[in-house]
CSV table of C-alpha atoms in Angstrom, one decimal:
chain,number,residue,atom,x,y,z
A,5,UNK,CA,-37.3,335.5,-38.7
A,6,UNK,CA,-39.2,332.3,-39.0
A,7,UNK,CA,-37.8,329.6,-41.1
A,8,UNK,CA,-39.5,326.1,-39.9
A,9,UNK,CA,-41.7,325.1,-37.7
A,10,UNK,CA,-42.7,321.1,-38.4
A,11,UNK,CA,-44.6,319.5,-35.6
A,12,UNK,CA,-42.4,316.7,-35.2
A,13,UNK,CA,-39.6,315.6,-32.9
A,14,UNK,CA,-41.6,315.7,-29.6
A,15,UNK,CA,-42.0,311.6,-28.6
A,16,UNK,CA,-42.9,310.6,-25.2
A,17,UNK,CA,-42.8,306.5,-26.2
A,18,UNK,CA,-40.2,305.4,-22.9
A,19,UNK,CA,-36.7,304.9,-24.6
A,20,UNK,CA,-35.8,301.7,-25.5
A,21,UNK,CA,-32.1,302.2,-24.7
A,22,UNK,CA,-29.9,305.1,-23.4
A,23,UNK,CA,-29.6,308.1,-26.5
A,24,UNK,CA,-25.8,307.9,-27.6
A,25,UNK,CA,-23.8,309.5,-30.4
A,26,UNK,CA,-24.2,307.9,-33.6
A,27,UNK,CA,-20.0,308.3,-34.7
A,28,UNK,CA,-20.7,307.5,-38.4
A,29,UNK,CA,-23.4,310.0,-38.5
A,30,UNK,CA,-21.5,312.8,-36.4
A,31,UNK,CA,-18.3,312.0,-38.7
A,32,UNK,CA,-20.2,312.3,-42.1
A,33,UNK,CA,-21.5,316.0,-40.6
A,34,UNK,CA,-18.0,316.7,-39.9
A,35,UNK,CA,-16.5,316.3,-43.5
A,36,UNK,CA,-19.4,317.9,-44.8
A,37,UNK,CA,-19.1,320.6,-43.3
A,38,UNK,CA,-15.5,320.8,-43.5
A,39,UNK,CA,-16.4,321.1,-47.6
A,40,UNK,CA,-18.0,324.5,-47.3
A,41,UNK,CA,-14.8,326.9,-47.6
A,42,UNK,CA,-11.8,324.2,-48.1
A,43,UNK,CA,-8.9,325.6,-49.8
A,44,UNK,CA,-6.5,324.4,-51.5
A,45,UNK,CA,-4.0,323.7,-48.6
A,46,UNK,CA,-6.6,322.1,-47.0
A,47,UNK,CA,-7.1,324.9,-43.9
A,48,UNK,CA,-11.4,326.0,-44.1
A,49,UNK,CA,-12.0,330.0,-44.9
A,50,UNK,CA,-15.3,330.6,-43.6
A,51,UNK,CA,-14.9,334.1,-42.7
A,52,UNK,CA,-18.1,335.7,-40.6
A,53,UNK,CA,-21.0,336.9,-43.2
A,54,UNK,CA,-19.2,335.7,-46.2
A,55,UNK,CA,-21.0,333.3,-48.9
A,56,UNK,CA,-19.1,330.7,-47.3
A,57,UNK,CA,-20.6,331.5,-43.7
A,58,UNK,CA,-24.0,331.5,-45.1
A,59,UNK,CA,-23.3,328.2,-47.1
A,60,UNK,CA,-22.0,326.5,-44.1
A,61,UNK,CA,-26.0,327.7,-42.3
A,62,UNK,CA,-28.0,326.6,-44.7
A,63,UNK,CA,-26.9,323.4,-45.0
A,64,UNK,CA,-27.2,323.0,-41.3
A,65,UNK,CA,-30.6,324.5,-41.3
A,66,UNK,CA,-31.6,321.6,-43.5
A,67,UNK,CA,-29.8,318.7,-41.2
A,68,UNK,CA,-31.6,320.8,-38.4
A,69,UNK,CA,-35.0,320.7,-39.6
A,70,UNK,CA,-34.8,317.3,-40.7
A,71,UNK,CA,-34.1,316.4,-37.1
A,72,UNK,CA,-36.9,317.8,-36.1
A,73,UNK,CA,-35.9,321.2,-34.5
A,74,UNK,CA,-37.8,324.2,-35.5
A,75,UNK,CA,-35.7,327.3,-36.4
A,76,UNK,CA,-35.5,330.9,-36.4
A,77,UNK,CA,-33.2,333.4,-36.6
A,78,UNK,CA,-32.5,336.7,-34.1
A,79,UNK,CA,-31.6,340.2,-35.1
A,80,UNK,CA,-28.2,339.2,-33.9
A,81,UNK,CA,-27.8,337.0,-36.5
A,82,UNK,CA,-28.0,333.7,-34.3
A,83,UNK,CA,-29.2,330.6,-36.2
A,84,UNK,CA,-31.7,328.1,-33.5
A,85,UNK,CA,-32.7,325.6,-33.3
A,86,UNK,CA,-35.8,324.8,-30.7
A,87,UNK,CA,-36.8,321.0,-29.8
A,88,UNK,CA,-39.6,321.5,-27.3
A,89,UNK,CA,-40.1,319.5,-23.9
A,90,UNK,CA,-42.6,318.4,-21.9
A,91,UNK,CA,-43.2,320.5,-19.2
A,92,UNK,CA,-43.4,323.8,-21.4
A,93,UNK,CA,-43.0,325.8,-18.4
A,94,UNK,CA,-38.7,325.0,-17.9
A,95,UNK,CA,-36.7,327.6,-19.7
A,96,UNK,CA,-34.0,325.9,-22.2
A,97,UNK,CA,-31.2,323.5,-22.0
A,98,UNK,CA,-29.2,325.0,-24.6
A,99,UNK,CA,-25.9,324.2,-26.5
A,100,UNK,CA,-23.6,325.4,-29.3
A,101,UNK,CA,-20.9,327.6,-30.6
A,102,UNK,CA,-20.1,328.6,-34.2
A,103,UNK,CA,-19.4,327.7,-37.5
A,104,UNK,CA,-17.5,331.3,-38.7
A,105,UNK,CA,-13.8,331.0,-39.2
A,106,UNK,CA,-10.2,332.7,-38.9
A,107,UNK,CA,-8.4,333.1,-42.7
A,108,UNK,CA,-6.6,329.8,-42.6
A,109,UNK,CA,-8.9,327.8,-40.2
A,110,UNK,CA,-9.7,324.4,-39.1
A,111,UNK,CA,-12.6,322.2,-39.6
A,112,UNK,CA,-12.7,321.4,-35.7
A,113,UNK,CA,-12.9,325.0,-34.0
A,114,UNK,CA,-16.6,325.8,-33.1
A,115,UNK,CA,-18.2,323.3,-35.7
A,116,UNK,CA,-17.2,320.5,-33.5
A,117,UNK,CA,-19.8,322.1,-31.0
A,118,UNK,CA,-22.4,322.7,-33.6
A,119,UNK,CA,-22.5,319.6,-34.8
A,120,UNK,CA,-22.3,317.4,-31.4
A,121,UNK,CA,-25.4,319.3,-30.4
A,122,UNK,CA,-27.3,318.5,-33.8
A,123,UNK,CA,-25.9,314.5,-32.7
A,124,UNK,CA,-27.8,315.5,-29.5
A,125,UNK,CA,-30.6,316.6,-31.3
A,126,UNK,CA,-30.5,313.5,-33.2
A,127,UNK,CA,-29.5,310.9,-30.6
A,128,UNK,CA,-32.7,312.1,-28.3
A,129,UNK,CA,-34.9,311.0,-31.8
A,130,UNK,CA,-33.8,308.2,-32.3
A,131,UNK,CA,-33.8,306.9,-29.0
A,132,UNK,CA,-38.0,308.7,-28.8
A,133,UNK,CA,-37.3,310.3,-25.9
A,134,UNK,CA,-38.1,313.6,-25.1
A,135,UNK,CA,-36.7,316.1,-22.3
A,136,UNK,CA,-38.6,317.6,-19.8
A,137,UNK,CA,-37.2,321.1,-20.7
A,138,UNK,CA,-36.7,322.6,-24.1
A,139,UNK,CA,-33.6,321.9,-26.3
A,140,UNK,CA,-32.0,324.7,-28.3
A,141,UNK,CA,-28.7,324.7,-30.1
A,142,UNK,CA,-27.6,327.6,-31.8
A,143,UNK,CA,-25.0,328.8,-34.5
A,144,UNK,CA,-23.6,332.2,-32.8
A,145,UNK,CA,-23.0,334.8,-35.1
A,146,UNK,CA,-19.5,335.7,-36.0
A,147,UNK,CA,-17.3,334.8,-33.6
A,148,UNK,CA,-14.3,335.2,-34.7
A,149,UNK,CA,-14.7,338.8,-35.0
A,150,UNK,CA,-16.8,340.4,-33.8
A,151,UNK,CA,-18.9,338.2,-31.0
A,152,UNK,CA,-22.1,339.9,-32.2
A,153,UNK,CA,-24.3,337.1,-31.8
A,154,UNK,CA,-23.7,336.2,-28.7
A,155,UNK,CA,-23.2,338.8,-27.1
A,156,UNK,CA,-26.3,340.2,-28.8
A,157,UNK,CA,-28.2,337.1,-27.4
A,158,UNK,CA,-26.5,338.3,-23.8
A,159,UNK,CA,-27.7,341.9,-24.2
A,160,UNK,CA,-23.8,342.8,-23.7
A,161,UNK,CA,-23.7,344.2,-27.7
A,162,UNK,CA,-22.7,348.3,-28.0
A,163,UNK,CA,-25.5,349.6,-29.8
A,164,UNK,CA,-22.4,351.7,-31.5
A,165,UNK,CA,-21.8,349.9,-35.0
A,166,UNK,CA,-18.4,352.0,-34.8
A,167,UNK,CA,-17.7,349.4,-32.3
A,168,UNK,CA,-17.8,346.5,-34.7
A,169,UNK,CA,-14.5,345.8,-36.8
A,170,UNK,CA,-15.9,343.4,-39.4
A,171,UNK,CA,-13.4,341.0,-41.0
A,172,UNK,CA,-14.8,342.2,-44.4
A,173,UNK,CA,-14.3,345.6,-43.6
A,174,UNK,CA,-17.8,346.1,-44.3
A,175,UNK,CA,-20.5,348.2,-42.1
A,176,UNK,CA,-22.2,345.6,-39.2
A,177,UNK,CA,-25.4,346.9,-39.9
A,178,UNK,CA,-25.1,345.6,-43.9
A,179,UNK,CA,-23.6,341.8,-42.6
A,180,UNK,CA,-25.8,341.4,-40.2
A,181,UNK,CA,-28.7,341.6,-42.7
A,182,UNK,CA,-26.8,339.5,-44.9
A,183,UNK,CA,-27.4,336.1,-42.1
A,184,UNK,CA,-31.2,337.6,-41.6
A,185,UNK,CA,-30.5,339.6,-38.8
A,186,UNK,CA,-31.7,343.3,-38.2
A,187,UNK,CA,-29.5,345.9,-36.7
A,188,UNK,CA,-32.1,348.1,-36.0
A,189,UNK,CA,-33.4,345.5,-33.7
A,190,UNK,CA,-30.8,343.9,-32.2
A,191,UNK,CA,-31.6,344.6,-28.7
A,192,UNK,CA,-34.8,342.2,-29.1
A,193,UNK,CA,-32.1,339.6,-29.4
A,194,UNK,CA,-31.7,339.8,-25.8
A,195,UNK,CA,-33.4,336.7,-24.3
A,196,UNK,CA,-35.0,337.0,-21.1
A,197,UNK,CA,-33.1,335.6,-17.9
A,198,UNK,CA,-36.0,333.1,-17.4
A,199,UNK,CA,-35.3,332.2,-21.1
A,200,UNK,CA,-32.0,329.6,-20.8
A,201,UNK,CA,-31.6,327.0,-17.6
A,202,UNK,CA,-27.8,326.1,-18.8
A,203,UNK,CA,-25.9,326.7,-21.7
A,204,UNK,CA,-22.7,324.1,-22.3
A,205,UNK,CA,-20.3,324.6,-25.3
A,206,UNK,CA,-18.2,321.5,-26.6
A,207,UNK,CA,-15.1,323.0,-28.2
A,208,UNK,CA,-11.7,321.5,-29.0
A,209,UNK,CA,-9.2,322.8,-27.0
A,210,UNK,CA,-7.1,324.2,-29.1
A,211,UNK,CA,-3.7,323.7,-26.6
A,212,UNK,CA,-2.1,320.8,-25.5
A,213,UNK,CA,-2.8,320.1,-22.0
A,214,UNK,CA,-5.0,317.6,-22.2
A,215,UNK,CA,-3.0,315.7,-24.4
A,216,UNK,CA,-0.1,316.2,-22.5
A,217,UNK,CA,-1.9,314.7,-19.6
A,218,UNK,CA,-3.3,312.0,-21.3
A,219,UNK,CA,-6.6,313.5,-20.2
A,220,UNK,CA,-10.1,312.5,-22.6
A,221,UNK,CA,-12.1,315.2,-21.4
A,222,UNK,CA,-11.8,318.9,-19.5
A,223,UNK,CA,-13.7,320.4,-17.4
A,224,UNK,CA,-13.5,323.8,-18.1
A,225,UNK,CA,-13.7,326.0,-14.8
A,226,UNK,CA,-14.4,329.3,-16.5
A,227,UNK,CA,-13.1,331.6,-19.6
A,228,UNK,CA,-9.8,334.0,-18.8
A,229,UNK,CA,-10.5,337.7,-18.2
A,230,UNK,CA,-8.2,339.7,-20.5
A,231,UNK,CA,-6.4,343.3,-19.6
A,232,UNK,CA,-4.7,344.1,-22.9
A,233,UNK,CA,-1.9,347.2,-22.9
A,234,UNK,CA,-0.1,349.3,-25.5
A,235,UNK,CA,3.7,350.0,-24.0
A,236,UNK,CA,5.3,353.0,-25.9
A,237,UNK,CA,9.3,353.6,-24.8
A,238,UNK,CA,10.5,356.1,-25.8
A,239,UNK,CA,14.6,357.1,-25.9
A,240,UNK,CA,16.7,359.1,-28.5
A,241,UNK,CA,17.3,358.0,-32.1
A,242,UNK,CA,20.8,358.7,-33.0
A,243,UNK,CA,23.9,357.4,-35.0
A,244,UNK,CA,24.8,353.9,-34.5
A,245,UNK,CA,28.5,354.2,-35.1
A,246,UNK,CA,29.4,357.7,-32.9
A,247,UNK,CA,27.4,357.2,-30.4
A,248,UNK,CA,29.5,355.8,-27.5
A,249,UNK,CA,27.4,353.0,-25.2
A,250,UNK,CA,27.6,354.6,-22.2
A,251,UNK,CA,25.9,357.8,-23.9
A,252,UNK,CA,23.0,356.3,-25.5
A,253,UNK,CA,19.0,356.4,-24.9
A,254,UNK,CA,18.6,353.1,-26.5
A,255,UNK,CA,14.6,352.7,-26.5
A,256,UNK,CA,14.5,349.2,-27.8
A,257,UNK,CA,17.2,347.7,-25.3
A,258,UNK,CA,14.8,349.4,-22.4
A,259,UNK,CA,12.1,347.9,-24.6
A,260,UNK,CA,14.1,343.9,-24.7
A,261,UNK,CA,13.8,344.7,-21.0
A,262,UNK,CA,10.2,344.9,-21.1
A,263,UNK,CA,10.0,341.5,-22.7
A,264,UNK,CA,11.7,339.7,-20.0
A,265,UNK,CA,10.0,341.7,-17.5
A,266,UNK,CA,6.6,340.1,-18.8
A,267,UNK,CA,7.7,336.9,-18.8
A,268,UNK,CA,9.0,336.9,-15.5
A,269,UNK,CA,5.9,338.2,-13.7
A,270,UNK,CA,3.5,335.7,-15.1
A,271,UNK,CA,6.3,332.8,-14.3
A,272,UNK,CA,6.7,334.4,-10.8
A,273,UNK,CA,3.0,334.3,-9.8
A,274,UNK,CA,1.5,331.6,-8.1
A,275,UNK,CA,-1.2,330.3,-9.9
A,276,UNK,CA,-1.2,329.7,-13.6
A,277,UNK,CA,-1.5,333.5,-15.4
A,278,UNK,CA,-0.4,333.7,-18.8
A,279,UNK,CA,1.3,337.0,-20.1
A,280,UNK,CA,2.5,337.7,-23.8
A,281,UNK,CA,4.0,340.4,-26.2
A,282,UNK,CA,2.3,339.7,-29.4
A,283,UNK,CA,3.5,342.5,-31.2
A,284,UNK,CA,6.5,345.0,-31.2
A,285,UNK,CA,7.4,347.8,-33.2
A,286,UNK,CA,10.7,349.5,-33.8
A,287,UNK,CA,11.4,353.5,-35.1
A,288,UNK,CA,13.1,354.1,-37.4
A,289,UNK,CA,14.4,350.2,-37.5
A,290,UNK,CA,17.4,351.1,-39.5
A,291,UNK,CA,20.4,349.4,-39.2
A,292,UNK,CA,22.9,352.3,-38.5
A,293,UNK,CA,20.6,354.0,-36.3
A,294,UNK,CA,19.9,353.4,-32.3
A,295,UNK,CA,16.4,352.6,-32.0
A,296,UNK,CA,14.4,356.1,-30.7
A,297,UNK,CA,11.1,354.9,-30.2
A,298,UNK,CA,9.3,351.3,-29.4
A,299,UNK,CA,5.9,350.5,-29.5
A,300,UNK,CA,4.7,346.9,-28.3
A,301,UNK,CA,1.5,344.6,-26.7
A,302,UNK,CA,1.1,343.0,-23.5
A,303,UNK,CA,-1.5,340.3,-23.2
A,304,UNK,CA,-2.4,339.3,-19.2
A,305,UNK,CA,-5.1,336.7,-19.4
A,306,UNK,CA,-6.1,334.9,-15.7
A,307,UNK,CA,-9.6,332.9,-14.5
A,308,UNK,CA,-9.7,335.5,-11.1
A,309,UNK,CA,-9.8,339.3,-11.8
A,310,UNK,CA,-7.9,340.1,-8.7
A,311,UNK,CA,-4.3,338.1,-10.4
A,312,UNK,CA,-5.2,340.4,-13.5
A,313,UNK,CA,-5.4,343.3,-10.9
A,314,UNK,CA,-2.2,342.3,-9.0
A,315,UNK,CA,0.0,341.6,-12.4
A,316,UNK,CA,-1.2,344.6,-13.4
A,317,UNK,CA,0.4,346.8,-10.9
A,318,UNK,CA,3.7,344.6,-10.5
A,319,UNK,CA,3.9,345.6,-14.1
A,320,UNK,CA,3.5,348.9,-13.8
A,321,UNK,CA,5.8,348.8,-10.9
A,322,UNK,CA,8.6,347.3,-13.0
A,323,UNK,CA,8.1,349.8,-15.9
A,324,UNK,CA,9.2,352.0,-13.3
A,325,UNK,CA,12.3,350.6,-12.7
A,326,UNK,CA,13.3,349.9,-16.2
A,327,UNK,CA,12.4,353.7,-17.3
A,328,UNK,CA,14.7,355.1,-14.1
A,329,UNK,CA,17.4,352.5,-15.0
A,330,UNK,CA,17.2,353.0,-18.6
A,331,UNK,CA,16.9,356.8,-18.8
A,332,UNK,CA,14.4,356.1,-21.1
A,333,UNK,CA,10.1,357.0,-21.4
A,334,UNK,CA,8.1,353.8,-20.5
A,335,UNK,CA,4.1,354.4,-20.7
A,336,UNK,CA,1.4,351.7,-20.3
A,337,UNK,CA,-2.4,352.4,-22.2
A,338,UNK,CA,-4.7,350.3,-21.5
A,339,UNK,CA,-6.2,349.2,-25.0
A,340,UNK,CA,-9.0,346.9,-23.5
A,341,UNK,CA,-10.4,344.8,-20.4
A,342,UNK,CA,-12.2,341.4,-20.4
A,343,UNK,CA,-14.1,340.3,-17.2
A,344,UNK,CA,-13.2,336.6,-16.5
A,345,UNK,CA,-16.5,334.6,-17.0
A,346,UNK,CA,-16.7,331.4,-14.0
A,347,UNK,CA,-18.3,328.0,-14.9
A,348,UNK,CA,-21.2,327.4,-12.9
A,349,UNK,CA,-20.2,324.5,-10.1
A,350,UNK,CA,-23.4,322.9,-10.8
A,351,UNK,CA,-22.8,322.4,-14.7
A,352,UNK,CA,-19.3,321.6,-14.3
A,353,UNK,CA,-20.4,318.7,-11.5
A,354,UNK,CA,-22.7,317.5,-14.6
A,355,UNK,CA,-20.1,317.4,-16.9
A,356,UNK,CA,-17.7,315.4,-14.2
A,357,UNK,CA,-19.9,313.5,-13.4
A,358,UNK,CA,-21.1,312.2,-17.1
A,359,UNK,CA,-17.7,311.7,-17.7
A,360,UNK,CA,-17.1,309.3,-15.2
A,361,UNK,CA,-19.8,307.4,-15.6
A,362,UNK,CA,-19.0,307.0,-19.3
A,363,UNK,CA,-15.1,306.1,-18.1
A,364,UNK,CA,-13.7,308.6,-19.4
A,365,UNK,CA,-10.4,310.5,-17.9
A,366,UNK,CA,-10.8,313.7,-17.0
A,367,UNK,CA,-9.4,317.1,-15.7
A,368,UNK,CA,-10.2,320.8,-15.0
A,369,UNK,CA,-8.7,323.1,-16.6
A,370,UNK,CA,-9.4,327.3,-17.6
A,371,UNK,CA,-10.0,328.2,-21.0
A,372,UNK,CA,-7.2,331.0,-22.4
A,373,UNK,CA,-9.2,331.5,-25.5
A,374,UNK,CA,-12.4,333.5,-26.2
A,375,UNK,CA,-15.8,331.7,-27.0
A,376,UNK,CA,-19.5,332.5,-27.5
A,377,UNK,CA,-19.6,330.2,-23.9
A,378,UNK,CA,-18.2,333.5,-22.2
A,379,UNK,CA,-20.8,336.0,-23.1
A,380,UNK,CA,-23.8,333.8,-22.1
A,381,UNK,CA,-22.1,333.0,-19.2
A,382,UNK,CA,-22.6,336.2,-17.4
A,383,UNK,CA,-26.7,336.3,-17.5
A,384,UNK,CA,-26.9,332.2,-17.4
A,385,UNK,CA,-25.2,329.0,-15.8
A,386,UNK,CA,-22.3,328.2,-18.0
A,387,UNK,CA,-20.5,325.2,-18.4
A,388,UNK,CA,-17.7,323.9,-21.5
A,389,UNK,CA,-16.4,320.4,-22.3
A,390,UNK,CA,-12.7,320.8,-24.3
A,391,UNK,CA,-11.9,317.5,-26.3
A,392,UNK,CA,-8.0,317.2,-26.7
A,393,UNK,CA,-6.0,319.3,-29.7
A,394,UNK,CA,-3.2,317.4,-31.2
A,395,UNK,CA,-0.3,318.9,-30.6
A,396,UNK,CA,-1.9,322.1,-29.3
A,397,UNK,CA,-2.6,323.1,-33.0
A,398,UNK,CA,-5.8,325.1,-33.8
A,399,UNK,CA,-6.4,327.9,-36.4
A,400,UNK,CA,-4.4,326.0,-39.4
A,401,UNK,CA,-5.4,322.9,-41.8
A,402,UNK,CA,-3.2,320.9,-38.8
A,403,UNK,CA,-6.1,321.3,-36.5
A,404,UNK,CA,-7.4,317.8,-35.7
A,405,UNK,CA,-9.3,316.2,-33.3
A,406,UNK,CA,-9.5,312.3,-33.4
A,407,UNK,CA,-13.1,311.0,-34.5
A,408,UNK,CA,-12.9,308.9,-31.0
A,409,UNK,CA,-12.2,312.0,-29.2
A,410,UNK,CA,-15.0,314.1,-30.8
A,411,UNK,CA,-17.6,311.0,-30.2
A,412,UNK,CA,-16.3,311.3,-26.3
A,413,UNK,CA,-16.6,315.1,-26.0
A,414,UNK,CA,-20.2,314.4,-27.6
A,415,UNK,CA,-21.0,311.9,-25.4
A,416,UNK,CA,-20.2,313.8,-22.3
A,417,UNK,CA,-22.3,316.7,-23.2
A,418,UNK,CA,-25.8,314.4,-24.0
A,419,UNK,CA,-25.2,313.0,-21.0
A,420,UNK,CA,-24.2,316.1,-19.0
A,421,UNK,CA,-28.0,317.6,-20.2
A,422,UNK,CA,-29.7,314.3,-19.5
A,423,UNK,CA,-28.7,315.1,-15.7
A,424,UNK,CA,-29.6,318.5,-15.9
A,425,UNK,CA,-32.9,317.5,-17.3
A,426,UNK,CA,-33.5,315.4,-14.5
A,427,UNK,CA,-32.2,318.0,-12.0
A,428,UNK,CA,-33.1,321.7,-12.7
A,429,UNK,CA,-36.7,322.7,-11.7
A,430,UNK,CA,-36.1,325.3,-13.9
């Protein structure tokens, strides 16, 4: 679907000066935006394909066309924006992430990297200069649910709109019509792999490495694979008071076990993995009764597929031991798997590289967190930049991002895609 097309925006006058980040402009986007869906304890709520999500759009899509891009929307929902280049024959530079949100969300997550690509956008105007390749930056489609834009966009979507668990509960199919998308199209939202030359998504961090090493900028080297598990151990439920120690099936002092077990193997192996139990159930969870039954997760999330591999079975080695030792039934279902998504070298050399020159600190660092930035990455060169999170804080009204630290992060990226400009032949 169509919205704009204005025939402005494409200057070929030689730039005065180098393009850079307006901060005034770039922080008056910010608390705009950060209106749409405030609550009263000052978090944002701009669930995917709520009046709020389509709020937050349009009044983007006007800040977009009055920059000069012209936009359209896919059947995936995706909102872009198109600034054309010179030489119409380069596929795209392209940039952006989302403005959806969690319940109780901040006003930094995913809308810091919409709106440093519209002060990309705008930056390249008002310095009249125009890239040799096409611009796009684009508003992904829920996000933090159900990833249906970009994947869509990647042609990695199920076709199956039982797959979809919508945070309004509502059929995909409806919500996706609701943004101006059309589910009965949505495999035409699959762009062509001569379509995108490099896609790079600023995004805030959301942990506190960087802050912790004093770090301006990181240089993401890829988003974590997941391999996500369902343990069920199972004992005997029986009497808390006659049932001597030495006699007992206790299933959630095998299950305690289980815990620790986690802990230790992501501790133990070299490298950096991360592995967590999220969530634990107890049957019957009566005080007078020794537990009978535990159900709980494991999260293993790693940058290389064969650490996910390898913790894997050391895990399911050590379920073993605990169910022999224990006398109790340990199972492991797998409930999903995520492939690991690599940076490309090239863009990550870019974004090194612009940060440098611009004297900025820098390091590399994984990202442990989901983004739109992992689906495009397995048809296209991918690249992030994470800006520091205070404190490590994201998804809560104590997100925040310094306006320095977003100017730098926008900085990086502009200059990042003036060197790819200059470099890929497309």
């Amino acid at each position: 679907m169509v919205l704009s097309a204005p025939g402005v925006g494409t200057h070929t006058t030689t730039p005065q000066r180098r393009p850079t980040p307006n901060s005034v402009r770039l922080l008056a986007s910010l608390e705009a935006m950060a209106e749409v869906g405030l609550q009263p304890d000052g978090s944002i709520c701009r669930r995917g394909f709520t009046a709020e999500d389509r709020q937050g759009r349009e009044r983007l899509s006007e800040w977009m066309i009055d920059a000069g891009l012209s936009l359209c929307i896919d059947a995936a929902g995706n909102l872009i924006g198109r600034l054309e280049g010179s030489d119409p024959s380069l596929p795209a530079l392209v940039t952006g992430s989302h403005l959806d949100t969690v319940p109780t969300g901040g006003r930094y997550d995913g809308t810091l990297g919409v709106l440093a690509g519209l002060e990309v956008v705008r930056a390249l105007q008002d310095a009249a200069l125009q890239l040799r390749h096409p611009f796009e930056l684009i508003v992904f489609a829920d996000e933090e649910s159900t990833m249906v834009g970009c994947k869509g966009m990647a042609g990695t979507a199920s076709a199956d709109p039982s797959d979809y668990t919508t945070s309004n509960g509502e059929p995909i199919q409806r919500n996706l019509a609701r943004l101006g998308g059309d589910w009965d199209r949505l495999a035409s939202a699959a762009r062509r792999d001569d379509a995108i030359a490099a896609f790079i998504e600023l995004h805030v961090e959301q942990g506190a490495v960087l802050e912790g090493r004093g770090d301006s900028i990181g240089v993401v080297q890829g988003v974590v694979g997941q391999r996500r598990f369902t343990i069920r151990v199972g004992g005997q439920a029986n009497h808390a008071g006659t049932t001597p120690m030495d006699q007992r099936q206790d299933a959630l002092v095998a299950a305690a076990q289980v815990v620790l077990a986690v802990q230790a193997l992501a501790l133990a192996h070299p490298g950096d993995p991360v592995a967590t139990v999220g969530k634990f159930e107890v049957w019957p969870n009566a005080a007078n009764v020794v537990p009978g039954e535990v159900q709980c997760s494991v999260d293993l999330r790693d940058l290389d597929p064969e650490v996910l591999s390898a913790l894997t079975d050391e895990l399911q080695r050590r379920l073993a031991a605990i169910a022999e030792s224990s006398g109790c039934r340990v199972t492991m279902e797998p409930q999903f798997s995520v492939d690991p998504t690599p940076a490309a070298p090239a863009l990550m050399d870019a974004i090194e590289v612009a940060a440098t020159e611009l004297g900025l600190s820098h390091s590399a660092l994984p990202s442990r967190a989901s983004h739109d930035a992992q689906e495009l990455g397995r048809r296209w060169p991918m690249g992030m930049v994470f800006v520091p999170s205070h404190r490590g804080l994201s998804h809560s009204s104590a997100e925040y991002t310094s306006l320095e630290q977003c100017v730098a992060g926008t900085a990086v990226l502009l200059e990042a895609f003036l060197r790819l400009d200059a470099q890929l032949q497309g």
